[in-house]
Amino acid sequence: MTERFTGWLIVSLGVILQFLGEVTLGRTLAAPAILVPLLVYMGLNTSSYWTLEGALWSGFALDLLLHQTPGTSSLAMLLGLWLSDSILRITTGAVRMTFLAHALLASLIADILFILFAAAPPGSGFSRETLLIIPRILVPLAVYQLFPMVFAGRTRGSTR
């Protein structure tokens, strides 16, 4: 019971951070993709419950907060997570288990599908600005990679 509660608390925090990023940074730049890598991480480390239920309900909540058509983000995230898992399952098992490969592919597919689904005539949302999804995806994953390098010396119990 507490594991699910903690998981939903983390997903809710991810939705809030994604929403705040979209309404602040998303106005001028590309908001960082936080929610899909969070769901990938939780799906790989806890259970696949988070790739299904987490993507469904967090996408629905994000759509309501951002005044999008309800279900657009959910469908894009569900398909992105499923397609990335299917593609990485074809490759070697070592690649399938890496968080970065899975999060990068799932975020890329989910963002492309969202742009396809959310535009008024489907597909009309693609333009040069579409290329902003690349830094949107890469910046949070790069920050994720910096945390172990920055905090590695501090967690080993140095006596200095």
mmCIF file of C-alpha atoms in Angstrom:
data_model
loop_
_atom_site.group_PDB
_atom_site.id
_atom_site.type_symbol
_atom_site.label_atom_id
_atom_site.label_comp_id
_atom_site.label_asym_id
_atom_site.label_seq_id
_atom_site.Cartn_x
_atom_site.Cartn_y
_atom_site.Cartn_z
ATOM 1 C CA MET A 1 0.000 0.000 0.000
ATOM 2 C CA THR A 2 2.719 2.497 0.907
ATOM 3 C CA GLU A 3 4.750 1.636 -2.210
ATOM 4 C CA ARG A 4 1.852 2.633 -4.475
ATOM 5 C CA PHE A 5 1.169 5.744 -2.412
ATOM 6 C CA THR A 6 4.816 6.781 -2.636
ATOM 7 C CA GLY A 7 4.799 6.064 -6.366
ATOM 8 C CA TRP A 8 1.707 8.185 -6.931
ATOM 9 C CA LEU A 9 3.240 10.952 -4.863
ATOM 10 C CA ILE A 10 6.346 10.904 -7.065
ATOM 11 C CA VAL A 11 4.264 10.819 -10.269
ATOM 12 C CA SER A 12 2.110 13.688 -8.988
ATOM 13 C CA LEU A 13 5.241 15.709 -8.285
ATOM 14 C CA GLY A 14 6.425 14.893 -11.820
ATOM 15 C CA VAL A 15 3.122 16.141 -13.258
ATOM 16 C CA ILE A 16 3.399 19.371 -11.260
ATOM 17 C CA LEU A 17 7.014 19.934 -12.356
ATOM 18 C CA GLN A 18 6.118 19.191 -15.993
ATOM 19 C CA PHE A 19 3.151 21.566 -15.790
ATOM 20 C CA LEU A 20 5.254 24.348 -14.248
ATOM 21 C CA GLY A 21 7.908 23.825 -16.904
ATOM 22 C CA GLU A 22 5.348 24.013 -19.688
ATOM 23 C CA VAL A 23 3.720 27.231 -18.449
ATOM 24 C CA THR A 24 6.999 29.003 -17.666
ATOM 25 C CA LEU A 25 9.815 27.756 -19.903
ATOM 26 C CA GLY A 26 7.430 26.450 -22.538
ATOM 27 C CA ARG A 27 6.347 29.981 -23.423
ATOM 28 C CA THR A 28 9.778 31.032 -24.709
ATOM 29 C CA LEU A 29 11.896 27.882 -24.947
ATOM 30 C CA ALA A 30 11.189 24.181 -24.864
ATOM 31 C CA ALA A 31 10.165 22.894 -21.445
ATOM 32 C CA PRO A 32 12.287 19.947 -20.295
ATOM 33 C CA ALA A 33 10.716 16.522 -20.640
ATOM 34 C CA ILE A 34 10.484 15.321 -17.040
ATOM 35 C CA LEU A 35 7.458 13.063 -16.923
ATOM 36 C CA VAL A 36 8.328 10.397 -19.509
ATOM 37 C CA PRO A 37 11.849 9.713 -18.125
ATOM 38 C CA LEU A 38 10.323 9.581 -14.632
ATOM 39 C CA LEU A 39 7.811 6.945 -15.763
ATOM 40 C CA VAL A 40 10.556 4.996 -17.548
ATOM 41 C CA TYR A 41 12.683 5.043 -14.405
ATOM 42 C CA MET A 42 9.801 3.902 -12.218
ATOM 43 C CA GLY A 43 8.787 1.238 -14.727
ATOM 44 C CA LEU A 44 12.302 -0.186 -14.953
ATOM 45 C CA ASN A 45 13.019 -0.082 -11.213
ATOM 46 C CA THR A 46 9.692 -0.929 -9.604
ATOM 47 C CA SER A 47 7.013 -2.439 -11.847
ATOM 48 C CA SER A 48 5.397 -2.025 -15.247
ATOM 49 C CA TYR A 49 2.345 -0.645 -13.440
ATOM 50 C CA TRP A 50 3.858 2.816 -13.789
ATOM 51 C CA THR A 51 4.310 2.621 -17.535
ATOM 52 C CA LEU A 52 0.596 1.923 -17.964
ATOM 53 C CA GLU A 53 -1.321 3.480 -15.084
ATOM 54 C CA GLY A 54 1.184 6.246 -14.488
ATOM 55 C CA ALA A 55 1.237 7.325 -18.142
ATOM 56 C CA LEU A 56 -2.548 7.118 -18.440
ATOM 57 C CA TRP A 57 -3.472 9.172 -15.392
ATOM 58 C CA SER A 58 -0.546 11.581 -15.378
ATOM 59 C CA GLY A 59 -1.096 12.362 -19.053
ATOM 60 C CA PHE A 60 -4.784 12.925 -18.433
ATOM 61 C CA ALA A 61 -4.032 15.267 -15.497
ATOM 62 C CA LEU A 62 -1.431 17.147 -17.548
ATOM 63 C CA ASP A 63 -3.910 17.590 -20.411
ATOM 64 C CA LEU A 64 -6.507 19.014 -18.049
ATOM 65 C CA LEU A 65 -3.988 21.403 -16.500
ATOM 66 C CA LEU A 66 -2.687 22.584 -19.886
ATOM 67 C CA HIS A 67 -6.138 22.791 -21.516
ATOM 68 C CA GLN A 68 -5.281 20.179 -24.145
ATOM 69 C CA THR A 69 -7.703 17.646 -25.528
ATOM 70 C CA PRO A 70 -8.041 15.097 -22.688
ATOM 71 C CA GLY A 71 -6.161 11.925 -23.472
ATOM 72 C CA THR A 72 -3.686 13.402 -25.975
ATOM 73 C CA SER A 73 -0.691 13.255 -23.632
ATOM 74 C CA SER A 74 -1.793 9.897 -22.250
ATOM 75 C CA LEU A 75 -2.005 8.345 -25.702
ATOM 76 C CA ALA A 76 1.318 9.850 -26.788
ATOM 77 C CA MET A 77 3.088 8.675 -23.604
ATOM 78 C CA LEU A 78 1.533 5.196 -23.677
ATOM 79 C CA LEU A 79 2.479 4.693 -27.321
ATOM 80 C CA GLY A 80 5.943 6.184 -26.753
ATOM 81 C CA LEU A 81 6.648 3.883 -23.809
ATOM 82 C CA TRP A 82 5.255 0.838 -25.616
ATOM 83 C CA LEU A 83 7.067 1.496 -28.904
ATOM 84 C CA SER A 84 10.382 2.226 -27.199
ATOM 85 C CA ASP A 85 10.083 -0.975 -25.189
ATOM 86 C CA SER A 86 9.217 -2.927 -28.336
ATOM 87 C CA ILE A 87 12.129 -1.441 -30.292
ATOM 88 C CA LEU A 88 14.636 -1.961 -27.476
ATOM 89 C CA ARG A 89 13.393 -5.501 -26.904
ATOM 90 C CA ILE A 90 14.557 -6.359 -30.437
ATOM 91 C CA THR A 91 18.097 -5.235 -29.604
ATOM 92 C CA THR A 92 20.381 -6.883 -27.088
ATOM 93 C CA GLY A 93 19.224 -7.256 -23.503
ATOM 94 C CA ALA A 94 21.970 -4.920 -22.271
ATOM 95 C CA VAL A 95 20.602 -2.013 -24.294
ATOM 96 C CA ARG A 96 17.054 -2.775 -23.177
ATOM 97 C CA MET A 97 17.978 -2.397 -19.537
ATOM 98 C CA THR A 98 19.681 0.959 -19.823
ATOM 99 C CA PHE A 99 17.619 3.823 -18.555
ATOM 100 C CA LEU A 100 19.058 6.419 -20.906
ATOM 101 C CA ALA A 101 18.319 4.510 -24.116
ATOM 102 C CA HIS A 102 14.793 3.751 -22.998
ATOM 103 C CA ALA A 103 14.051 7.285 -21.736
ATOM 104 C CA LEU A 104 15.544 8.948 -24.809
ATOM 105 C CA LEU A 105 13.578 6.805 -27.257
ATOM 106 C CA ALA A 106 10.329 6.953 -25.263
ATOM 107 C CA SER A 107 10.548 10.748 -24.888
ATOM 108 C CA LEU A 108 11.324 11.245 -28.562
ATOM 109 C CA ILE A 109 8.441 9.050 -29.731
ATOM 110 C CA ALA A 110 6.005 10.545 -27.195
ATOM 111 C CA ASP A 111 6.881 14.131 -28.185
ATOM 112 C CA ILE A 112 6.552 13.415 -31.912
ATOM 113 C CA LEU A 113 3.229 11.663 -31.381
ATOM 114 C CA PHE A 114 1.972 14.501 -29.177
ATOM 115 C CA ILE A 115 2.781 17.040 -31.884
ATOM 116 C CA LEU A 116 1.006 14.816 -34.402
ATOM 117 C CA PHE A 117 -2.104 14.326 -32.225
ATOM 118 C CA ALA A 118 -2.430 17.805 -30.679
ATOM 119 C CA ALA A 119 -2.416 19.882 -33.856
ATOM 120 C CA ALA A 120 -5.819 20.993 -35.167
ATOM 121 C CA PRO A 121 -5.444 19.271 -38.533
ATOM 122 C CA PRO A 122 -3.365 16.236 -37.463
ATOM 123 C CA GLY A 123 0.254 16.659 -38.421
ATOM 124 C CA SER A 124 0.117 20.419 -39.031
ATOM 125 C CA GLY A 125 2.133 21.143 -35.881
ATOM 126 C CA PHE A 126 5.432 20.094 -37.467
ATOM 127 C CA SER A 127 7.757 22.982 -38.332
ATOM 128 C CA ARG A 128 11.313 24.126 -37.674
ATOM 129 C CA GLU A 129 10.366 24.674 -34.028
ATOM 130 C CA THR A 130 9.755 20.933 -33.803
ATOM 131 C CA LEU A 131 13.514 20.516 -33.524
ATOM 132 C CA LEU A 132 13.244 22.027 -30.022
ATOM 133 C CA ILE A 133 12.170 18.601 -28.763
ATOM 134 C CA ILE A 134 15.788 17.469 -29.028
ATOM 135 C CA PRO A 135 17.165 19.807 -26.301
ATOM 136 C CA ARG A 136 13.885 19.315 -24.404
ATOM 137 C CA ILE A 137 14.726 15.637 -24.122
ATOM 138 C CA LEU A 138 18.530 15.757 -23.864
ATOM 139 C CA VAL A 139 18.915 18.418 -21.161
ATOM 140 C CA PRO A 140 17.087 16.514 -18.375
ATOM 141 C CA LEU A 141 18.887 13.288 -19.299
ATOM 142 C CA ALA A 142 22.253 15.079 -19.239
ATOM 143 C CA VAL A 143 21.427 16.530 -15.821
ATOM 144 C CA TYR A 144 20.491 13.038 -14.679
ATOM 145 C CA GLN A 145 23.948 11.830 -15.748
ATOM 146 C CA LEU A 146 25.687 14.640 -13.855
ATOM 147 C CA PHE A 147 24.185 13.791 -10.456
ATOM 148 C CA PRO A 148 26.267 10.626 -9.856
ATOM 149 C CA MET A 149 29.447 12.379 -10.990
ATOM 150 C CA VAL A 150 28.878 15.443 -8.800
ATOM 151 C CA PHE A 151 27.756 13.610 -5.667
ATOM 152 C CA ALA A 152 29.963 10.490 -5.959
ATOM 153 C CA GLY A 153 32.702 11.832 -3.687
ATOM 154 C CA ARG A 154 30.253 13.014 -1.045
ATOM 155 C CA THR A 155 28.366 9.763 -0.641
ATOM 156 C CA ARG A 156 31.351 7.498 -0.067
ATOM 157 C CA GLY A 157 31.925 8.787 3.431
ATOM 158 C CA SER A 158 35.088 10.766 2.945
ATOM 159 C CA THR A 159 36.699 11.846 6.214
ATOM 160 C CA ARG A 160 37.889 15.257 5.035
#
